[in-house]
Short mmCIF file of N, CA and C in Angstrom, two decimals:
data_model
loop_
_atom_site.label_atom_id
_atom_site.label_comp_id
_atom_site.label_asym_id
_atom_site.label_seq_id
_atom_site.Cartn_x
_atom_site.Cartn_y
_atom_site.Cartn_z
N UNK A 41 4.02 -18.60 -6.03
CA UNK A 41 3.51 -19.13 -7.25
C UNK A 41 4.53 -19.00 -8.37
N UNK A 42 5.46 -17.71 -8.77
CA UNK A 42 5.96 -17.56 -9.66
C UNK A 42 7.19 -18.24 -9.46
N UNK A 43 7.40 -18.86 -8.16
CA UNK A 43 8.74 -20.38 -8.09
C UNK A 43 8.26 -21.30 -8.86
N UNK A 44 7.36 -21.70 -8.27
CA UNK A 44 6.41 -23.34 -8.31
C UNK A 44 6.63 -23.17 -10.47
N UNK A 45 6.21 -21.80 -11.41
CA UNK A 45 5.77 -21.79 -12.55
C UNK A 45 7.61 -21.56 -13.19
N UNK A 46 8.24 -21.53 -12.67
CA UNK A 46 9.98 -21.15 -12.62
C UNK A 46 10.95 -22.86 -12.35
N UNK A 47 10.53 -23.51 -11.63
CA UNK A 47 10.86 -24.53 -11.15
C UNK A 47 10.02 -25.83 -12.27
N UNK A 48 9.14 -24.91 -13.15
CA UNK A 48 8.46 -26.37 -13.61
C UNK A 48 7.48 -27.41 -12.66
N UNK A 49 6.92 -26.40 -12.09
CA UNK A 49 5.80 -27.24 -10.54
C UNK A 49 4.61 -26.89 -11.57
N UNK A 50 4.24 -27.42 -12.85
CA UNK A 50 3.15 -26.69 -13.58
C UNK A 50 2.34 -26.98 -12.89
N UNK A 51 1.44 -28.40 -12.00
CA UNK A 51 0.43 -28.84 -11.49
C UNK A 51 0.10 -27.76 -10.50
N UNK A 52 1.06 -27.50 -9.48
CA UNK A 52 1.42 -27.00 -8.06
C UNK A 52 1.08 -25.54 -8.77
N UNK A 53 1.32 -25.13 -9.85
CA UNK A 53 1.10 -23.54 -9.74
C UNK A 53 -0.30 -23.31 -10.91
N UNK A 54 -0.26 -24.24 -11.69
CA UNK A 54 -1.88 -24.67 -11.87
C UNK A 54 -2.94 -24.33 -10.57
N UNK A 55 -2.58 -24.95 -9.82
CA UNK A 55 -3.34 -24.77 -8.57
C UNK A 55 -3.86 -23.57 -7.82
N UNK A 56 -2.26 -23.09 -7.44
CA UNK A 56 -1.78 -21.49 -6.78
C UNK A 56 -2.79 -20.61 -7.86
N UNK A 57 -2.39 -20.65 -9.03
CA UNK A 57 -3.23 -19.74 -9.63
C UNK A 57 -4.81 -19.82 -9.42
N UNK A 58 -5.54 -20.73 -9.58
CA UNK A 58 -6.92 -21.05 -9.66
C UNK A 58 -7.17 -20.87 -8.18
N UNK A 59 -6.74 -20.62 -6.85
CA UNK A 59 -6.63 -20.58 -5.42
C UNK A 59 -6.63 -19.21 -5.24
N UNK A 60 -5.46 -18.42 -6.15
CA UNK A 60 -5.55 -16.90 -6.02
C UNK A 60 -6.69 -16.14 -6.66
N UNK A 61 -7.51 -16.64 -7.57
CA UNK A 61 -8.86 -16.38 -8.69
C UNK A 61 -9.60 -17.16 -7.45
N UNK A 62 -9.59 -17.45 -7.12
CA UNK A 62 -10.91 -17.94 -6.36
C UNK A 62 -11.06 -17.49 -4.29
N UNK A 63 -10.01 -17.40 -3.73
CA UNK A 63 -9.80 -16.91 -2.84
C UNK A 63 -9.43 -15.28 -2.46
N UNK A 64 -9.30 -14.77 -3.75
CA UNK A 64 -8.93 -13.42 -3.68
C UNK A 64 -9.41 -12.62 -4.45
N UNK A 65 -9.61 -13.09 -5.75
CA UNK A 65 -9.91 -12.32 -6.88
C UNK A 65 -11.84 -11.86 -6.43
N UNK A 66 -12.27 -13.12 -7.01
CA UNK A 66 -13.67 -13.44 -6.81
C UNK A 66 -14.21 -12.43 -5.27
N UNK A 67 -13.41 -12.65 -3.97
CA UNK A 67 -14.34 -11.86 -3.25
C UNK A 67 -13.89 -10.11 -3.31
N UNK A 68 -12.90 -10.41 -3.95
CA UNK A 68 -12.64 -8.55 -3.94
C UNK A 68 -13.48 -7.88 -5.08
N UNK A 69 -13.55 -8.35 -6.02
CA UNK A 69 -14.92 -8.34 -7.37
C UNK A 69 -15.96 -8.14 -6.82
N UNK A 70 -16.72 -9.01 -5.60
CA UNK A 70 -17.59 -8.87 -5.44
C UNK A 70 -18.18 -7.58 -3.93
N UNK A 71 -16.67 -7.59 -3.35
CA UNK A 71 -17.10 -6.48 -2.67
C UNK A 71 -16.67 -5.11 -3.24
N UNK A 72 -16.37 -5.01 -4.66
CA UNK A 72 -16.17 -3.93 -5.21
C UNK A 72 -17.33 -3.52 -5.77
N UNK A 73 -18.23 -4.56 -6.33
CA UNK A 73 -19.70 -4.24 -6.70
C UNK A 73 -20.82 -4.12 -5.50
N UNK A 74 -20.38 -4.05 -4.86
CA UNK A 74 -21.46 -4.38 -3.45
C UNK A 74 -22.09 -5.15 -3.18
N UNK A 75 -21.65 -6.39 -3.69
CA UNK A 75 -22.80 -7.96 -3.50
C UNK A 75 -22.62 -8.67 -2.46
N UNK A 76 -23.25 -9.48 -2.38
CA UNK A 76 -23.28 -10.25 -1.37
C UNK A 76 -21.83 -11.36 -1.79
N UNK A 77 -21.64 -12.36 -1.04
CA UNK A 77 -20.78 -12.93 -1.63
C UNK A 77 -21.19 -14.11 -1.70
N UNK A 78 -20.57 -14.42 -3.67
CA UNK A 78 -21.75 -15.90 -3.52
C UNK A 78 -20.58 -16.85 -4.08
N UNK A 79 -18.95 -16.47 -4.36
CA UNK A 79 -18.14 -17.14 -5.04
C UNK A 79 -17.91 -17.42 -6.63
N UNK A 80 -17.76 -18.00 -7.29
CA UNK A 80 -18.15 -18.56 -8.62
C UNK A 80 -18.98 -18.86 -8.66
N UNK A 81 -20.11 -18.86 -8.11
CA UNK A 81 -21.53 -19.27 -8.81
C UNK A 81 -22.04 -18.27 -9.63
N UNK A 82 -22.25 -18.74 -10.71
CA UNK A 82 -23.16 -17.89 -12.10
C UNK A 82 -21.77 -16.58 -11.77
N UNK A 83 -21.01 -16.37 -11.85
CA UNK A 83 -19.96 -15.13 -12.09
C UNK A 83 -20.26 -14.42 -13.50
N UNK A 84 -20.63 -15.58 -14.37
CA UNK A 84 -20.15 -14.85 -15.43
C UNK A 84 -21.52 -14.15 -15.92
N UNK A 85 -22.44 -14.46 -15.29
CA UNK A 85 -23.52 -13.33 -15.49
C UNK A 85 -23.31 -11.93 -14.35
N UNK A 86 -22.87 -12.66 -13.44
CA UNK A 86 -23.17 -10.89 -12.34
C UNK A 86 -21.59 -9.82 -12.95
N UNK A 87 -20.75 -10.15 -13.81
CA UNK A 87 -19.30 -9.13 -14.38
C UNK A 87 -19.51 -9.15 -15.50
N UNK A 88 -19.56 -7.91 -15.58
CA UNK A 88 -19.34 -7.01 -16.86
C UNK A 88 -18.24 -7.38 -18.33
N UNK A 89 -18.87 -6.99 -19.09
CA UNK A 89 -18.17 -7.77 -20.34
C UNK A 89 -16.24 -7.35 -19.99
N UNK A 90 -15.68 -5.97 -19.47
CA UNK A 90 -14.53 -5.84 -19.33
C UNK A 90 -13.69 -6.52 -18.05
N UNK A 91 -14.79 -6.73 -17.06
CA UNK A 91 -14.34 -7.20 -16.12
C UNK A 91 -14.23 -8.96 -16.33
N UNK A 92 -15.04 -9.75 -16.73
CA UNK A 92 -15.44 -11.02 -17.26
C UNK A 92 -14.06 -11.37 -18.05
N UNK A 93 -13.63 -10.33 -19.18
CA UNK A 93 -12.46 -10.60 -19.76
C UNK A 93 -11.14 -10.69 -19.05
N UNK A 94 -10.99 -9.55 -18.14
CA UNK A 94 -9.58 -9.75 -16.97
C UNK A 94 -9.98 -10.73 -16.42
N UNK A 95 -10.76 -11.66 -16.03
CA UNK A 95 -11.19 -12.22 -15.06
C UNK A 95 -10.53 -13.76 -15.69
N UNK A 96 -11.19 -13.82 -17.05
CA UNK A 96 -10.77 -14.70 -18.00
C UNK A 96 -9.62 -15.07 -18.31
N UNK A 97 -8.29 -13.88 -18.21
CA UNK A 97 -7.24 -13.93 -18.35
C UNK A 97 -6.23 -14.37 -17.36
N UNK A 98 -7.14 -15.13 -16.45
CA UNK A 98 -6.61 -15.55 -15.59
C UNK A 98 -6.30 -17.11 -15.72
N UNK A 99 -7.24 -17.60 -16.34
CA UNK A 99 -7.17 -19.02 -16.34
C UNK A 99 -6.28 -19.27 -17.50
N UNK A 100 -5.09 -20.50 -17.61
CA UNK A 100 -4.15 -20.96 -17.80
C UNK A 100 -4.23 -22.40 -17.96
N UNK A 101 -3.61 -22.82 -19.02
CA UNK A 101 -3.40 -23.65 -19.85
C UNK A 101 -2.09 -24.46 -18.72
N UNK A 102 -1.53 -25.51 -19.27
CA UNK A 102 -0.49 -26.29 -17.92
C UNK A 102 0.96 -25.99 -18.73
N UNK A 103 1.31 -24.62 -19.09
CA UNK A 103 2.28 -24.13 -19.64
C UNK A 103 2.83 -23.07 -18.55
N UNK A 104 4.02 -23.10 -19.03
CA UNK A 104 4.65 -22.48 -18.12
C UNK A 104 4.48 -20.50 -18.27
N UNK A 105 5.16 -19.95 -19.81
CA UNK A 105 4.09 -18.84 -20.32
C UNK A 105 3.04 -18.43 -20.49
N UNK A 106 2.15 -19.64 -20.39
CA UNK A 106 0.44 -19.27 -20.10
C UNK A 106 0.17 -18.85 -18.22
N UNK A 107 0.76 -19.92 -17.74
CA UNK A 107 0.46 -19.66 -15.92
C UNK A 107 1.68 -18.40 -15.65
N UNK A 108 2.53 -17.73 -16.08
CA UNK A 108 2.96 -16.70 -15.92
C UNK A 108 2.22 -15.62 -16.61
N UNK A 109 1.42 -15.75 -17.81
CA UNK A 109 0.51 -14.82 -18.29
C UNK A 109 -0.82 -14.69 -17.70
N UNK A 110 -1.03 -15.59 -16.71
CA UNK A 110 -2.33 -15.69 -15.77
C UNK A 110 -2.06 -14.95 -14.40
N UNK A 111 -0.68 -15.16 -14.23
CA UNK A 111 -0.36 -14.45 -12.77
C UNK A 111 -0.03 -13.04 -13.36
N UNK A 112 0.54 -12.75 -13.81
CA UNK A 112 -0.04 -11.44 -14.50
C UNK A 112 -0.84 -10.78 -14.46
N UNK A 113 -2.13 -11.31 -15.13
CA UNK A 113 -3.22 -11.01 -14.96
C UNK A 113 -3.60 -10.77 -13.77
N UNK A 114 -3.44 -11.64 -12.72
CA UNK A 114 -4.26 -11.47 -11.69
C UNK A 114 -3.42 -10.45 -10.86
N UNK A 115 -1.85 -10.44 -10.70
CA UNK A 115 -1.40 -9.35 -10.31
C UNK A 115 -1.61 -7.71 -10.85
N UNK A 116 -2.49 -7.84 -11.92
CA UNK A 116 -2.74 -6.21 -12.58
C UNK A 116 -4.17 -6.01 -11.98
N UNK A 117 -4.97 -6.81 -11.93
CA UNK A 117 -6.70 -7.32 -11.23
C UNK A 117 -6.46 -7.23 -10.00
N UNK A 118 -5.54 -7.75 -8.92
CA UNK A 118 -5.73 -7.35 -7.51
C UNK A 118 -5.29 -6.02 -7.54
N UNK A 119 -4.31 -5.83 -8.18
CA UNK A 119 -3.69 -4.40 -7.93
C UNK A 119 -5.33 -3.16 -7.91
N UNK A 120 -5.69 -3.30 -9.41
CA UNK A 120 -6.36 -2.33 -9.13
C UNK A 120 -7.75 -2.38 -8.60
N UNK A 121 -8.04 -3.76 -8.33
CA UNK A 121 -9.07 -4.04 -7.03
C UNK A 121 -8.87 -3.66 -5.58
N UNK A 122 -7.81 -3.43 -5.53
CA UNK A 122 -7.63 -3.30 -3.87
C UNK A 122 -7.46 -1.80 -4.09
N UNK A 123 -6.85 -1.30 -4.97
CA UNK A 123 -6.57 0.84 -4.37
C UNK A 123 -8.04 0.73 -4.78
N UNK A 124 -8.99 0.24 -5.07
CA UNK A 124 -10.65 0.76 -5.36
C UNK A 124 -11.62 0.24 -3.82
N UNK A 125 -11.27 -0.98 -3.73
CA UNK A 125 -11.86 -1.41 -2.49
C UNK A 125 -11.29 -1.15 -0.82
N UNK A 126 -9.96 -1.41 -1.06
CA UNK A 126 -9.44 -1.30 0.19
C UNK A 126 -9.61 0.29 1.05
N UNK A 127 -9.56 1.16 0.26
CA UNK A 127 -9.71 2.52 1.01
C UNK A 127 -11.27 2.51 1.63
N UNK A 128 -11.91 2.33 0.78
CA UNK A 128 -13.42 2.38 1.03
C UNK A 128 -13.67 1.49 1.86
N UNK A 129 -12.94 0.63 3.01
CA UNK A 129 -13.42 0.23 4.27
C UNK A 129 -11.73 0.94 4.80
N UNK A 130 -11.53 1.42 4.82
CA UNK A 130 -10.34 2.51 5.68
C UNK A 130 -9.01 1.36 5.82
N UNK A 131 -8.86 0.55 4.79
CA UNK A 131 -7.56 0.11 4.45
C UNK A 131 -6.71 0.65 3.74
N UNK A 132 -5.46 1.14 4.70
CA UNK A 132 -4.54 1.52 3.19
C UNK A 132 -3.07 0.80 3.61
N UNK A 133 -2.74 0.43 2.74
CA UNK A 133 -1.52 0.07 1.74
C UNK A 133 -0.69 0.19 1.23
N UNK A 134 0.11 0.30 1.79
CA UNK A 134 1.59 0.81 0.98
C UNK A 134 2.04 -0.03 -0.43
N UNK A 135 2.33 1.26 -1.74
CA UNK A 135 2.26 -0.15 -2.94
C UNK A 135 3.91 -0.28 -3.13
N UNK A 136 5.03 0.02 -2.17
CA UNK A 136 6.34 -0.19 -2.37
C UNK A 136 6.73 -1.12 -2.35
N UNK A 137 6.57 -2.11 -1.43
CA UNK A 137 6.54 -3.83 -1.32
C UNK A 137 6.09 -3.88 -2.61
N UNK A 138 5.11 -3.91 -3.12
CA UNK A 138 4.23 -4.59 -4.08
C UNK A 138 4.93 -4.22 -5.24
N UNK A 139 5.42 -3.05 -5.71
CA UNK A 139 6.48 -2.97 -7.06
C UNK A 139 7.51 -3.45 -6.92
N UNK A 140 8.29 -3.61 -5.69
CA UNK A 140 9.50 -3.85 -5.66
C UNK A 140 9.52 -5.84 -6.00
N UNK A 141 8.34 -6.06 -5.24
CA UNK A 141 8.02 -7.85 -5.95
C UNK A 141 7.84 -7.81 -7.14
N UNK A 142 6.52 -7.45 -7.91
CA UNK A 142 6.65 -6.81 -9.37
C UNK A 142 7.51 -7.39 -10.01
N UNK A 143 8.47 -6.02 -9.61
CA UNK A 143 9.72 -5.50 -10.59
C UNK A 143 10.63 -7.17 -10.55
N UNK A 144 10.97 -7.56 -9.40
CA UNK A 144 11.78 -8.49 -9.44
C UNK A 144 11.54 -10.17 -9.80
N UNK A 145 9.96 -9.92 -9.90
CA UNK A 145 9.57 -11.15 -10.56
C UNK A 145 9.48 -10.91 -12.16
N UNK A 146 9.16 -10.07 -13.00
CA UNK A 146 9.71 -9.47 -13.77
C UNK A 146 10.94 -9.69 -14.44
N UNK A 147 11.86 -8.96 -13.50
CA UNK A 147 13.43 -9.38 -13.83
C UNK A 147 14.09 -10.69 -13.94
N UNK A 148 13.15 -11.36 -12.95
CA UNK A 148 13.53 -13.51 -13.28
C UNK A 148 13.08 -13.95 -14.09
N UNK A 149 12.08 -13.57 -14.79
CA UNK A 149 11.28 -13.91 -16.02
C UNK A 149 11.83 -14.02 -17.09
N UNK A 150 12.13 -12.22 -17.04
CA UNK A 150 13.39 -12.53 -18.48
C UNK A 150 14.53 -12.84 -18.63
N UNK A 151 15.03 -13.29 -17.72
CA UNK A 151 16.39 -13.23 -17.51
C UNK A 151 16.60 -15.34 -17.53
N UNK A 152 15.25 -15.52 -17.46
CA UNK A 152 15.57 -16.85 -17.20
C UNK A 152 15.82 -18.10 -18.52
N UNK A 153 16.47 -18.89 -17.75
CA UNK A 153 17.00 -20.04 -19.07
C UNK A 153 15.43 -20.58 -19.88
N UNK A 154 15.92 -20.84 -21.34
CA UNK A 154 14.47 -21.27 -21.68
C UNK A 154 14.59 -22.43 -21.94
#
């Protein structure tokens, strides 16, 4: 995703983003609360005013700093959705991969031509 929003693919990572909120985000939310899983339907009544807001900060405008401020978001939201959910069905995870991407998507960000 953070090529496609790097490369100027705004549509293509328009997409990626709203795919990662909806394929990932949404059911880890909901097996963190113990629900059943019902997708985006009525969401914004079953999450909590703090959670509703990260959740919010996901969706993105067809800018290139807005869909990098959405993947953001959702990379700080899976992060700490999964060390909450994943143990509690006996998944674990190594988070070294996961900073070392981070860090280096990060580092292309700022470093890049504007």
């Amino acid at each position: 995703m953070f090529g496609k929003i790097v490369r100027g693919e705004l549509w293509e990572a328009l997409d990626g983003v709203r795919d990662i909120r909806a394929l990932a985000l949404v059911p880890l939310l909901e097996w963190d609360a113990d629900r059943p899983p019902e997708g985006s339907r009525r969401l914004e009544t079953r999450l909590g005013g703090t959670l509703r807001a990260r959740l919010a900060a996901t969706v993105s405008a067809l800018d290139a700093v807005a869909l990098y401020g959405a993947l953001q978001a959702e990379i700080d939201l899976f992060s700490e959705l999964q060390a909450r959910v994943y143990p509690r069905h006996g998944v674990n995870v190594g988070g070294t991969a996961g900073h070392a991407i981070r860090s280096a998507i990060e580092h292309a960000w700022a470093s890049r031509r504007r």
